[in-house]
Structures are given as structure tokens and as C-alpha cells.
Coordinates of C-alpha atoms in Angstrom, one line a residue:
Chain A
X26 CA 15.3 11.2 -6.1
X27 CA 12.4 12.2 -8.9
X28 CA 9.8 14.7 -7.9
X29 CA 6.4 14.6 -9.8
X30 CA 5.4 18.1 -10.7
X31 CA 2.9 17.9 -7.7
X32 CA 6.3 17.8 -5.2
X33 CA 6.0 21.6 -4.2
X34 CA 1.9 20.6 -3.3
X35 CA 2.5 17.9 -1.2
X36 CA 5.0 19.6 0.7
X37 CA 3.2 22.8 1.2
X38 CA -0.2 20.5 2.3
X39 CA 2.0 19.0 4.6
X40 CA 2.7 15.8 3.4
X41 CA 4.7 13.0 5.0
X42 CA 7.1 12.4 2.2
X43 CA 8.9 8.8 1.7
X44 CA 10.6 7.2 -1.6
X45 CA 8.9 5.0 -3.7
X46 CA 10.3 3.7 -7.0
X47 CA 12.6 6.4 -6.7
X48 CA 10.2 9.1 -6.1
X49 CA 9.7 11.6 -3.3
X50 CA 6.0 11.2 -2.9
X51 CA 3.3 11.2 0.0
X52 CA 2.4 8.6 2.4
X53 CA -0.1 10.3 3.7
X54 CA -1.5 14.4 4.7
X55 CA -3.3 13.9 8.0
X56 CA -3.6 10.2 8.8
X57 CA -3.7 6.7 6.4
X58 CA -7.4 5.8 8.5
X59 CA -8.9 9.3 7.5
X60 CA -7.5 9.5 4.0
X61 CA -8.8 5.9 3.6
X62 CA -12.6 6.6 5.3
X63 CA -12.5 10.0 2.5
X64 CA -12.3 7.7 0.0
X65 CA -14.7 5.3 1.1
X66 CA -17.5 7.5 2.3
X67 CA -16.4 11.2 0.0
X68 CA -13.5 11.9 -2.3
X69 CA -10.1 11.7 -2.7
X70 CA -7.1 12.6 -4.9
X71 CA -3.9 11.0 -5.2
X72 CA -1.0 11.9 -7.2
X73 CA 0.2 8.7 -8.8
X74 CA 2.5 10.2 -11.6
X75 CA 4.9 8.1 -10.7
X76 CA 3.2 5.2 -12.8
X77 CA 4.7 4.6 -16.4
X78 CA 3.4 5.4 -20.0
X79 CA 4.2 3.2 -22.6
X80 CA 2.6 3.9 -26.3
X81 CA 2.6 0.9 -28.7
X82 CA 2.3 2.3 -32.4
X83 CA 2.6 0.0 -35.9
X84 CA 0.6 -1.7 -38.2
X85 CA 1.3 -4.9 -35.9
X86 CA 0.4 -3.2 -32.4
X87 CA -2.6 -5.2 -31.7
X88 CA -0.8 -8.6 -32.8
X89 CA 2.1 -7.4 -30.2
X90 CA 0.1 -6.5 -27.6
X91 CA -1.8 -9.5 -27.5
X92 CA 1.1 -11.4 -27.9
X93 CA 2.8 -10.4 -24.6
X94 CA -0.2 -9.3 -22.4
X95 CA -2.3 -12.2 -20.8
X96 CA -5.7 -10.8 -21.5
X97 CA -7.7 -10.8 -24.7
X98 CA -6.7 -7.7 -27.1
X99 CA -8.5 -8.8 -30.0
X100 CA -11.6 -8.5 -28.1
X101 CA -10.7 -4.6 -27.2
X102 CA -13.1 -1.8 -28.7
X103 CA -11.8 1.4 -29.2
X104 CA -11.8 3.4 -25.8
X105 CA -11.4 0.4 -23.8
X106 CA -9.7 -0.5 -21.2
X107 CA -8.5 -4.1 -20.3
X108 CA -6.2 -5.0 -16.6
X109 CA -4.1 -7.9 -17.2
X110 CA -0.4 -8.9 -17.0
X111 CA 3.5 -9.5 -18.8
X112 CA 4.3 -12.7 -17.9
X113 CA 7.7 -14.7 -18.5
X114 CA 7.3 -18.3 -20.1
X115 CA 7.6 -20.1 -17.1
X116 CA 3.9 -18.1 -15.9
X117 CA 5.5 -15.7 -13.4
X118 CA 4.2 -12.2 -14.1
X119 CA 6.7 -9.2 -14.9
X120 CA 4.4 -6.4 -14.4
X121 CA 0.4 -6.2 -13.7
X122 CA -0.7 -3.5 -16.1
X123 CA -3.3 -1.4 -17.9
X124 CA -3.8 -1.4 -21.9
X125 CA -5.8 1.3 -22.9
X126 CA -7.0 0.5 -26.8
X127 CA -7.1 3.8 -28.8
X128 CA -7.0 2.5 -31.9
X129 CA -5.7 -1.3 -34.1
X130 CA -2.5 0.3 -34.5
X131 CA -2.2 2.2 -31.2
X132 CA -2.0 1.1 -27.8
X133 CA -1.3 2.9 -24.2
X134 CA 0.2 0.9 -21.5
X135 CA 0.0 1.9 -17.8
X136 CA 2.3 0.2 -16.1
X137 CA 4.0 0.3 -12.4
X138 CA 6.8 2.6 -11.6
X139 CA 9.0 0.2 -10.1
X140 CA 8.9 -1.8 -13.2
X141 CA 9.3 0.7 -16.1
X142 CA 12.6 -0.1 -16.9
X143 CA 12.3 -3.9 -16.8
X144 CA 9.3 -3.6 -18.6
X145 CA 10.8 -1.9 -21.6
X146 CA 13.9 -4.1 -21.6
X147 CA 11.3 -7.0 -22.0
X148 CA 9.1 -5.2 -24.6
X149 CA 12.1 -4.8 -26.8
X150 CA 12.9 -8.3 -26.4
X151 CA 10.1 -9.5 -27.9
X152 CA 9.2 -7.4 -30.4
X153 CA 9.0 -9.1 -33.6
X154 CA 6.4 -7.5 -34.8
X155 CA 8.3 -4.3 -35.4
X156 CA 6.1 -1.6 -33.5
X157 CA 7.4 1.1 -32.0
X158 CA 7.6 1.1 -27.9
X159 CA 8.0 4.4 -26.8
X160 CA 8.3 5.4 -22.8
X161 CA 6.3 8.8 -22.2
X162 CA 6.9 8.1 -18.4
X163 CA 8.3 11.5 -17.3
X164 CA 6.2 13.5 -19.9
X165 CA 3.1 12.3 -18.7
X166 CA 1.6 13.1 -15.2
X167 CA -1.9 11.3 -13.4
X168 CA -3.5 11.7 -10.8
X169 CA -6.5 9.5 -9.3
X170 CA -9.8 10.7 -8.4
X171 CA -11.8 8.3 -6.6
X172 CA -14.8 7.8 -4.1
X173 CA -18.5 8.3 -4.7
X174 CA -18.4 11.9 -5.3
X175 CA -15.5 11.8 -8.0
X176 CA -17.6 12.2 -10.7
X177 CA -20.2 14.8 -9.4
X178 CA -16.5 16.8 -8.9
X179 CA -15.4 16.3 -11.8
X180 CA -18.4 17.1 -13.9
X181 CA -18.1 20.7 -12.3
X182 CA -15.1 20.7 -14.3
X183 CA -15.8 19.5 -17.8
X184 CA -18.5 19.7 -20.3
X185 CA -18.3 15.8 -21.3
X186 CA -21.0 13.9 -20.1
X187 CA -19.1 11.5 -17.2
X188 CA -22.6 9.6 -16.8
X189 CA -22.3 8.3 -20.3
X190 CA -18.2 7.3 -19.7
X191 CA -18.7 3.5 -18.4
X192 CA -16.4 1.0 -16.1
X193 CA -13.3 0.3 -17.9
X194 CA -13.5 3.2 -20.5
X195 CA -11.8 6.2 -21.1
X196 CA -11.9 9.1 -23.4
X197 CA -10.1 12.5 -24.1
X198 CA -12.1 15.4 -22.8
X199 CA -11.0 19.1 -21.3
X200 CA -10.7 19.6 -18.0
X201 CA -10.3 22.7 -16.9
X202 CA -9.1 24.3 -20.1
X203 CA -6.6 21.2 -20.8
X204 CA -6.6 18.7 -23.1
X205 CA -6.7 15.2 -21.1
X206 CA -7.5 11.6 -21.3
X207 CA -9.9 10.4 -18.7
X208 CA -10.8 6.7 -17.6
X209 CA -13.1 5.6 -15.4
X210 CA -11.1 3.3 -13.6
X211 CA -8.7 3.3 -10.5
X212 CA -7.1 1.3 -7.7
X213 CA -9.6 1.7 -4.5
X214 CA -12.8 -0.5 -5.6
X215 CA -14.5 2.5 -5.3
X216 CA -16.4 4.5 -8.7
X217 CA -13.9 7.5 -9.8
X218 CA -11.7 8.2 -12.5
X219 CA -7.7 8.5 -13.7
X220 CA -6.6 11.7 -15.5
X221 CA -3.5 11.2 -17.8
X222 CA -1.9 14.8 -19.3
X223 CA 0.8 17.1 -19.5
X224 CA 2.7 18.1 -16.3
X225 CA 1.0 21.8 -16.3
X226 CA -2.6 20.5 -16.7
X227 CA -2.4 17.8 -14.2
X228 CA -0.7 20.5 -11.5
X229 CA -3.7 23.0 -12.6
X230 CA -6.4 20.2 -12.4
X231 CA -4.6 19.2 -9.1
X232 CA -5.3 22.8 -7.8
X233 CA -8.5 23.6 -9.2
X234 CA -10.0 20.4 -8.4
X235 CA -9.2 20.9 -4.3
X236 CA -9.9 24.7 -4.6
X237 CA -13.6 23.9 -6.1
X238 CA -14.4 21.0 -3.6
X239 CA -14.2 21.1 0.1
X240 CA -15.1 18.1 0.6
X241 CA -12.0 16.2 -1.6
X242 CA -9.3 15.1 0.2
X243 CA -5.7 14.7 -1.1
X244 CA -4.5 11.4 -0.4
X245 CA -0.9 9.4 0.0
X246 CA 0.1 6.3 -1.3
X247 CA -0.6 4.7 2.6
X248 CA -4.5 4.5 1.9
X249 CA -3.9 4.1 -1.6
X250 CA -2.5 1.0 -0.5
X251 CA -4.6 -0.2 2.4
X252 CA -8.2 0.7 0.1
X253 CA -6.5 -1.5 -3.1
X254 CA -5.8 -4.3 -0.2
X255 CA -9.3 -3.7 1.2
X256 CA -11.2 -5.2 -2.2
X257 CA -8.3 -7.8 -3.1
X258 CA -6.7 -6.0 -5.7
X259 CA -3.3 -7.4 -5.9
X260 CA -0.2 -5.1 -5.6
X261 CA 3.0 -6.1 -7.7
X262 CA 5.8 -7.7 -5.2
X263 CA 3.3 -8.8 -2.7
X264 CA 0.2 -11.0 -4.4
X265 CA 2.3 -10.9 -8.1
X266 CA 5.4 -11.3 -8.7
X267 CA 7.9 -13.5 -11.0
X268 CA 7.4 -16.9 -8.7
X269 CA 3.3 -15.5 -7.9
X270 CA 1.4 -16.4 -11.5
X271 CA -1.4 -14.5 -12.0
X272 CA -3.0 -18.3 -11.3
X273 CA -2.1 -18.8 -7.7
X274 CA -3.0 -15.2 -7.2
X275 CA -6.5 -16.4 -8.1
X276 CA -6.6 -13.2 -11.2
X277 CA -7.3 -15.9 -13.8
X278 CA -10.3 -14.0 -15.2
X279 CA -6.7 -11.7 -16.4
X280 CA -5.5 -14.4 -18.6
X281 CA -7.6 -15.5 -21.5
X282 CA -6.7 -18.8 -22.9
X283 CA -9.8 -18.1 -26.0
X284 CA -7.2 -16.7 -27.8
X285 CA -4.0 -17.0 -29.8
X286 CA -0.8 -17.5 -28.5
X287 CA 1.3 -15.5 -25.7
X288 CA 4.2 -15.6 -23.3
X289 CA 3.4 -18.3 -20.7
X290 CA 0.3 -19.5 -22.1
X291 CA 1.1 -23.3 -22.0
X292 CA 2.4 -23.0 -18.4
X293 CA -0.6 -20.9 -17.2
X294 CA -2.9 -23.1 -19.2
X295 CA -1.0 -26.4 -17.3
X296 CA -1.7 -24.4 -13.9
X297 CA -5.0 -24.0 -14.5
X298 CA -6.0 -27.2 -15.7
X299 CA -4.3 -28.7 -12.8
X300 CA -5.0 -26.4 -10.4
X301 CA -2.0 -24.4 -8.9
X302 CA 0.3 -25.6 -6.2
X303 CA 0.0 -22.7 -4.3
X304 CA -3.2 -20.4 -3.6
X305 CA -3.4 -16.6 -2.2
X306 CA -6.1 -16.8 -0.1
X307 CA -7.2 -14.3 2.9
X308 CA -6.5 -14.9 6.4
X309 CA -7.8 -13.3 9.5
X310 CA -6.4 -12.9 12.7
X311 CA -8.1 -15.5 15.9
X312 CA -5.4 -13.9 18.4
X313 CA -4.1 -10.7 18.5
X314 CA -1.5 -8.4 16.4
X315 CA -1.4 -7.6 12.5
X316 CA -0.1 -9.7 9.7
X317 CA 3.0 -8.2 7.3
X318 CA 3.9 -8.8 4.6
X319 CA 6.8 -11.3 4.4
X320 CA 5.8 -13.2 7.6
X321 CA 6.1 -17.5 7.6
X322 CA 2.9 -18.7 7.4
X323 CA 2.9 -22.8 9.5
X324 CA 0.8 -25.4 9.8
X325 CA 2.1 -26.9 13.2
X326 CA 5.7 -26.7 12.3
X327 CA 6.0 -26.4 8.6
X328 CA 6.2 -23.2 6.8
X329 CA 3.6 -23.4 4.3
X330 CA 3.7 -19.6 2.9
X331 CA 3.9 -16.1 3.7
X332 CA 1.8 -13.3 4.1
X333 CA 2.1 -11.1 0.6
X334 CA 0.0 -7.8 2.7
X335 CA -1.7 -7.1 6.2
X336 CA -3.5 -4.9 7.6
X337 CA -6.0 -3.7 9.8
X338 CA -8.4 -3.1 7.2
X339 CA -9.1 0.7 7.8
X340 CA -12.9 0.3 6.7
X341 CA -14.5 -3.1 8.7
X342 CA -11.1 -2.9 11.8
X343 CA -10.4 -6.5 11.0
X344 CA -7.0 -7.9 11.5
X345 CA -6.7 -9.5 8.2
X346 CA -4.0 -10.4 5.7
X347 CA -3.4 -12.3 2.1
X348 CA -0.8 -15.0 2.1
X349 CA 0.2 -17.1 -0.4
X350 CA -0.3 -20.6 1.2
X351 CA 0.3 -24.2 -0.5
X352 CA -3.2 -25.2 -2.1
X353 CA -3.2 -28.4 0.8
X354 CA -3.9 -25.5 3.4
X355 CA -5.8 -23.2 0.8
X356 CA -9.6 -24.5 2.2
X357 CA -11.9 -21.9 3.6
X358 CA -11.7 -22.1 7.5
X359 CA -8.6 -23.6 8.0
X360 CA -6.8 -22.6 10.9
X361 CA -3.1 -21.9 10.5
X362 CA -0.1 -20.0 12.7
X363 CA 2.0 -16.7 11.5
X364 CA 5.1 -15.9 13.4
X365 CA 5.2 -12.8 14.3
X366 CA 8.5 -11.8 16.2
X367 CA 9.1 -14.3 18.6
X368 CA 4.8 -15.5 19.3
X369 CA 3.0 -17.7 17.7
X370 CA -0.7 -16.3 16.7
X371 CA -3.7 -18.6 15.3
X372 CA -5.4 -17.5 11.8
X373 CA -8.2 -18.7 9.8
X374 CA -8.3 -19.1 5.8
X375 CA -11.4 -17.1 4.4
X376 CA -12.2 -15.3 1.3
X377 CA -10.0 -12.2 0.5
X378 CA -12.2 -9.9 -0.3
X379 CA -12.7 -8.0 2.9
X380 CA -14.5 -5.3 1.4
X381 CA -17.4 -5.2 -1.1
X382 CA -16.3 -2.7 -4.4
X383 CA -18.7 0.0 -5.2
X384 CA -17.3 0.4 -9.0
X385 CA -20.1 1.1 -11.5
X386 CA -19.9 -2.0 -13.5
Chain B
X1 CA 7.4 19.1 19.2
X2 CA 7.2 18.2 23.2
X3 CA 10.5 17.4 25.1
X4 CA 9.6 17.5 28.9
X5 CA 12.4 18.7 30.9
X6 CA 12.4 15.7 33.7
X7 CA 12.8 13.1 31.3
X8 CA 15.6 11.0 30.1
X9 CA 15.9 9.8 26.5
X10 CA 17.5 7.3 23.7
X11 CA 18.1 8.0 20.5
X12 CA 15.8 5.1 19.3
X13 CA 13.0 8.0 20.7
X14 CA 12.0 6.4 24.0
X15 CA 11.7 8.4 27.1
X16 CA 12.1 7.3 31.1
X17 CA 11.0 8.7 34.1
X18 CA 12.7 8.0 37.2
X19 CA 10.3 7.8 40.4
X20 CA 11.0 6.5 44.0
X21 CA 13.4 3.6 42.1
X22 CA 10.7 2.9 39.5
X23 CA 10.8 3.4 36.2
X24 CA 8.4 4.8 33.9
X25 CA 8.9 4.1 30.1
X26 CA 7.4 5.5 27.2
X27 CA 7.6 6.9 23.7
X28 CA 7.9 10.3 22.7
X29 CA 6.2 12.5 21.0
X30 CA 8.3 12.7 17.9
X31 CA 8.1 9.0 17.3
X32 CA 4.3 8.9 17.7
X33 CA 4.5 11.5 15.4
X34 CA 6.7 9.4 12.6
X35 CA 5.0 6.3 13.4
X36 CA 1.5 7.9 13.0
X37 CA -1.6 6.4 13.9
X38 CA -1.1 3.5 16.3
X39 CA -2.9 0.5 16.4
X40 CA -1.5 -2.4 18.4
X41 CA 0.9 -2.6 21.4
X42 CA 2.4 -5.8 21.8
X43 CA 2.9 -5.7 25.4
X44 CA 5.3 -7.7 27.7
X45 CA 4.8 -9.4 30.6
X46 CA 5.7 -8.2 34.2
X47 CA 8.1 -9.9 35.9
X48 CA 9.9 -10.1 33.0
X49 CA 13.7 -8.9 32.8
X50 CA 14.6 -5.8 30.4
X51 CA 17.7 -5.0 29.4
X52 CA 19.2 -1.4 28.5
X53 CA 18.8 -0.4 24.9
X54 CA 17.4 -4.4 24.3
X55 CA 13.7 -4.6 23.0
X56 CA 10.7 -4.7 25.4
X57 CA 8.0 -4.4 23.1
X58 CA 6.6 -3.4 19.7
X59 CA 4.4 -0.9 18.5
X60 CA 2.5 -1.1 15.3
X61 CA 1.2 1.9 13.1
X62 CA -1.7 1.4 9.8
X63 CA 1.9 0.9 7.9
X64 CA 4.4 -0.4 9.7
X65 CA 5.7 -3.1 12.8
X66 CA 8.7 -1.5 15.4
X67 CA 10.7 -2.4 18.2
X68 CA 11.0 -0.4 21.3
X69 CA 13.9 0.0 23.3
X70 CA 14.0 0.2 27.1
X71 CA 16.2 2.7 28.2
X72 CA 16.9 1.2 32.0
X73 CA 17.4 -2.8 33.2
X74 CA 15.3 -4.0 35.3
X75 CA 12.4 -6.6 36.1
X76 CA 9.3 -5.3 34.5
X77 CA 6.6 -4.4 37.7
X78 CA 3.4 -3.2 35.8
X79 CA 2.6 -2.8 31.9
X80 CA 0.2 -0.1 30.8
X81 CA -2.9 -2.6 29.8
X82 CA -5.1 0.5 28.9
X83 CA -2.9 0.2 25.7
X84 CA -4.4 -2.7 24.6
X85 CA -8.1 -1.7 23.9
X86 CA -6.5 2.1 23.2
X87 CA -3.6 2.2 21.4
X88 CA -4.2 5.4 20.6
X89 CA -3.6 7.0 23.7
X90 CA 0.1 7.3 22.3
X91 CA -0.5 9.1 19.8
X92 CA -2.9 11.6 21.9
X93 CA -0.8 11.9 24.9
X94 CA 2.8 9.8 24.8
X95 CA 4.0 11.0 27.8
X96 CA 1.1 10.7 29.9
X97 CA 0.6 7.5 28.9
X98 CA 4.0 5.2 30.5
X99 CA 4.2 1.7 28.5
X100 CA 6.1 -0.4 30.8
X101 CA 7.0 0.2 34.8
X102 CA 10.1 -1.3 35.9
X103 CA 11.9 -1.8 38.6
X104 CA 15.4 0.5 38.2
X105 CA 18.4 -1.7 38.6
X106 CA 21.5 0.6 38.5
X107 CA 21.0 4.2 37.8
X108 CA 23.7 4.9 36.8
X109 CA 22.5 3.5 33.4
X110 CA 20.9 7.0 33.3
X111 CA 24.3 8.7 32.4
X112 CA 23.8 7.2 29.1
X113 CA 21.2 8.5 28.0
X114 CA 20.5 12.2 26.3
X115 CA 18.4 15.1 28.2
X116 CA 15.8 17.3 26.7
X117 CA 18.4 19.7 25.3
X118 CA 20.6 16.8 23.7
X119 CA 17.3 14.8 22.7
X120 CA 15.9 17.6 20.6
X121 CA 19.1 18.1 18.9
X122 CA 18.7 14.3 18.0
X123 CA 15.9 15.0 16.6
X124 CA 16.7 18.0 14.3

């Protein structure tokens, strides 16, 4: 199994350590609820060097990148950051992603670590634009700071001016003595910032950062997970995946169609203008238990989907859950059953956004 | 890691207490532990029948759904309905806090399970 370079941490701040995409990393410190309120109301840091780096370089980068990724890269300044996905041509998404635009002819791709490999296989593939694709995965480390006091921390720690480094941005600034590149964005809904560097500076930004502030908390990939859920952000596997288009999964403002061509356009365009077959929608629980993932979803005695993630959203205490349902039971209100182990238990369709983000848009 | 000596315990990290032909069943402390927080019991209902080592019941953590395990047949006399509204309480205090009574059919059932000494080498 991998270790990030933050391994030896973890373990000495007694971390519960699982695998995930074939890394030994930390589900949580003390407990998933208190990393998760830390976020919400305070700080936290998360070691998510396990995500992959993928540089795009050529005359042709731009052309490529917009060419395979559903969102508008033509529209891109410099600095900026865009979320969107690699679809196939049928419309069902290989990886969810970040594209960080440095320059026309160079792009950085943050992608997720269970898909690296898959990713570059399908990069390759359709390349005809002859850029180079290279993988800086395991020379490049991250971790996530994120909660209303990020920046205030971080600030301590940097002469750039983080008021002036907007939603969606990102620059290269020093850190603590290391060169780094900084964006304000992250994977909780709340403000803070992701630090991308070498495997020495992020382990000494890492220590420096907890050493200078009592009040951050280091947090595991459990909250990290139950905060993204909190503010429907969609987590590849569960609310994406290759039969979940970026469509059903109601992220259509991450697929621009006011643009040229790219992989599974005309199908996502078709699903769109027809409205998709299946929806994922949020649920909440009438009886009692929690909703997980991969549970049948019935109207009376007809599976008609499947919860994609549930919880009991740390923040609010609600028993609540998205589920990809067919689009016939996809109206607000309506009241279906999830099997869980051998009951029955009633739910209710309602928005999936159980949680209000606080990002500074 | 707490192993009292009185108790009797499976390797799927339950624990029973044997008292005047009742049966008290609960989880232990190292499974609260790996489970962390807990959040919903799913209870049983009493006068229902367990079987040894079948499921009775299942426990959920922020993460994760699991079965438990009884330990001992028998019909099931009281359930611990405290759990309900505190879940927690299994986390705080496992052994004070019995899951399931029930009504001890053979004991010699009992001979199958581990002791404290054996249990915490299971657990190493």
C-alpha cells in the first residue's frame, strides 16, 4: 500500500488508518462528527495527496483540454479554475475533475486517485492534438485547508494577500519558506484553500500550519466525505459514474454545450433537451435508520433506484441520503421505500442540498 | 482496552453475561472503539427467537452499517430501548449498557465462546 509523505503524522496524531485507492490514509483523528463540526464552525486540514496531477503542455493544450472536458476551456483566464468532467461518448462520466488554466499552452489537471490510471489510458487515447500528458501524481503532495478561519491561518503564513485570491482561483505564493500553488477552492462548501507542492513543503506546511494554530484540526477522509455530501457535492462511484451522466446527477451547469465539440456532447445535449431518464435527487428519512449507499430504492414493489450516499448529516442530524431515482419518482415530496436489511422504511424526495455552502463566491 | 473478567465473548466482538438463566448481551469495548461514534441501533423485538452466532441486531456508526451476533439462543425477554434516543451510550459505557436480554436456552452454548484472556488475544 502507498503512504503520502504525511503517513508518519497521521500515525503519531493517532489516526485511524484505512485504504483508499491504494493508500494508507486517515478516516478520522478523534471522531467523523467533531472533525466535521471543526470544519463547519473553525478549521480543518486534510491530507488529500492521494489525488492525481496531470500537466497538459503543447501548442494545442487548450484545443485538447476542451476537447475532452465537459466545461468551457476557452472561456478560462489565466489562474482559473474550472470543475467539470471526462466523459465517454455515450455521456457517462470517467472522472469528475479540476483544470487549473496556467497558461494557452499549459494546463493542470486534478483528478481522483482511484481514477489516475484510467484517466491517463483515456487521455492518451484521445490525443490528437499531440500535447504532452504527463502524471506528477507521486511528486506532488496537497493538503486541504478549509472552514472559516483557513484563510486568517494561512495568511499568518504567507506575505500574498489571500483577500485578493478569489473563488475558483489559484496562484503560486510561499508558504512557509516553500514555493507552492494555492487555490481557493476545496471539497466541504465551506471558504478555504488547496496547497499543491513538493513532498517536503507540504509535510513542513503540514507541521507549521497545526504548530501555529490551536484552533485547526487535522481531519480524515470520514468528514471529508460527510461535509462534501452535506452541500451536494457529488463523489465519483456514488452520484457519477460511467452509467451516472453528469445530467441525471443534476451538475449540468459542468457541461457547456456554447462551445465546440467534445466527448459525449450529442448524448449529453440529447439528455438535456429531453430531460434525463433518471434524476439524483435527495431523500430524507419519515421512519427510522440511515440510508447507504447501494440500497434499492421502491415505489410499492418496484425498484426504482438506489441510494448513491447517506448519512446522518453531521451538521443539521437529519437522516438523509441522495439516490438516483427514475425521473417518474424524481418530484419533490414524493414518498418512496428503501430496504434496509430485512424492513421496509418510508422516505420523502426533497432537494439535496442539505446544507447551505459558505464559499466566497 | 476493557475485557471484564465475568464475561463471555465471540470473536465477532460481542460479550454475554450470564444472570439467574438470563442473558445479558452487549458489545465490547474494542468494537465500539472500531465502529466509532454510534448513531442508530436497530433493535429487535422481544419475544423474538435468537440464535447462537445468528444476527440479532445492527449497529450503525457516522460511516458504516453492522450486524451483531448473539452469542447464546434463546427468546429475546427485554431490549435495551434507552438505545434508541442514546445510541451513544455504547460508545460511553458498552458494558454497562446490555443490548438485548434473553432468556438462556442451553448453557452449555457458553463452552463456545472465548474468556477474557482468549478474547484479548483475539484482539491483538
Amino acid at each position: 500500500m502507498k503512504k503520502t509523505v504525511l503517513h508518519d503524522n497521521h500515525v503519531k496524531l493517532g489516526a485511524k488508518m484505512v485504504e483508499f485507492a491504494g493508500y494508507h490514509m486517515p478516516i478520522s483523528y478523534t471522531s467523523i462528527t467533531e472533525e466535521h463540526m471543526a470544519v463547519r464552525d473553525r478549521a480543518g486540514v486534510f491530507d488529500v495527496s492521494h489525488m492525481g496531477e496531470i500537466v497538459i503542455i503543447g501548442e494545442k493544450a487548450t484545443d485538447f483540454v476542451d476537447y475532452v472536458f465537459t466545461n468551457n476551456v476557452r472561456s478560462m483566464t489565466a489562474n482559473q479554475v474550472l470543475y467539470g468532467m471526462f466523459c465517454e461518448a455515450d455521456g457517462g462520466v470517467v472522472d469528475d475533475l479540476l483544470v487549473y488554466k496556467i497558461n494557452d499552452e499549459h494546463y493542470y489537471l486534478v483528478v481522483n486517485a482511484s481514477n489516475i490510471d484510467k484517466d491517463l489510458t483515456w487521455l492518451h487515447k484521445n490525443n490528437r492534438f499531440g500535447v504532452d500528458i504527463i502524471d506528477q501524481s507521486d511528486a506532488t503532495s496537497e493538503i486541504a485547508v478549509q472552514g472559516p478561519f483557513a484563510e486568517s491561518m494561512l495568511q499568518k503564513a504567507t506575505d500574498y494577500d489571500l483577500s485578493t485570491l478569489r473563488f475558483f482561483t489559484f496562484d503560486d505564493m510561499v508558504v512557509y519558506d516553500h514555493d507552492v500553488m494555492v487555490s481557493r477552492t476545496g471539497y466541504t462548501g465551506e471558504d478555504g484553500v488547496e496547497i499543491y507542492g513538493s513532498h517536503e513543503a507540504i509535510k513542513d506546511i503540514f507541521e507549521r500550519l497545526l504548530a501555529d494554530n490551536e484552533r485547526l484540526t487535522p481531519c480524515g477522509l470520514g468528514c471529508r466525505d460527510t461535509l462534501r455530501f452535506e452541500v451536494a457535492l457529488p463523489l465519483y462511484g456514488n452520484e457519477l459514474s460511467h452509467d451516472i451522466t453528469p445530467i441525471m446527477a443534476g451538475y449540468g451547469f459542468a457541461v457547456s454545450f456554447d462551445k465546440g465539440d467534445f466527448i459525449g456532447k450529442d448524448v449529453l445535449k440529447k439528455q438535456k433537451d429531453d430531460k434525463p431518464s433518471r434524476r439524483v435527487v435527495g431523500l430524507e428519512m419519515v421512519d427510522k435508520g440511515i440510508l447507504r449507499h447501494g440500497y434499492a430504492v421502491y415505489s410499492g414493489e418496484r425498484q426504482v433506484g438506489h441510494i448513491t450516499t447517506g448519512y446522518i448529516a453531521p451538521t443539521t442530524g437529519e437522516s438523509v441520503a441522495m439516490a438516483l431515482v427514475d425521473r417518474a419518482h424524481a418530484k419533490k415530496g414524493n414518498e418512496l421505500e428503501v430496504a434496509i436489511r430485512k424492513r421496509r422504511v418510508k422516505v420523502k424526495v426533497r432537494n439535496k442540498k442539505f446544507y447551505d455552502k459558505n464559499t466566497k463566491q | 482496552m476493557k475485557t471484564p473478567k465475568e464475561l463471555y465473548y465471540t470473536e465477532s466482538h460481542e460479550w454475554v453475561k450470564v444472570e439467574d438463566g438470563f442473558a445479558y448481551i452487549g458489545i465490547t469495548d474494542y468494537a465500539q472503539d472500531s465502529l466509532g461514534e454510534i448513531v442508530f441501533v436497530e433493535l429487535p423485538e422481544e419475544n423474538e427467537q435468537v440464535n447462537q452466532f445468528e444476527e440479532f441486531a445492527a449497529i450503525e456508526s457516522v460511516k458504516a452499517a453492522s450486524d451483531l451476533n448473539s452469542p447464546v439462543s434463546g427468546v429475546i425477554v427485554a431490549v435495551n430501548e434507552e438505545l434508541d434516543d442514546n445510541p451513544e451510550l455504547l460508545n460511553e459505557d458498552p458494558y454497562e449498557n446490555w443490548i438485548i436480554k434473553v432468556e438462556l436456552e442451553d448453557e452449555t452454548e457458553l463452552n463456545k465462546l472465548m474468556n477474557a484472556e482468549e478474547y484479548k488475544e483475539h484482539c491483538e
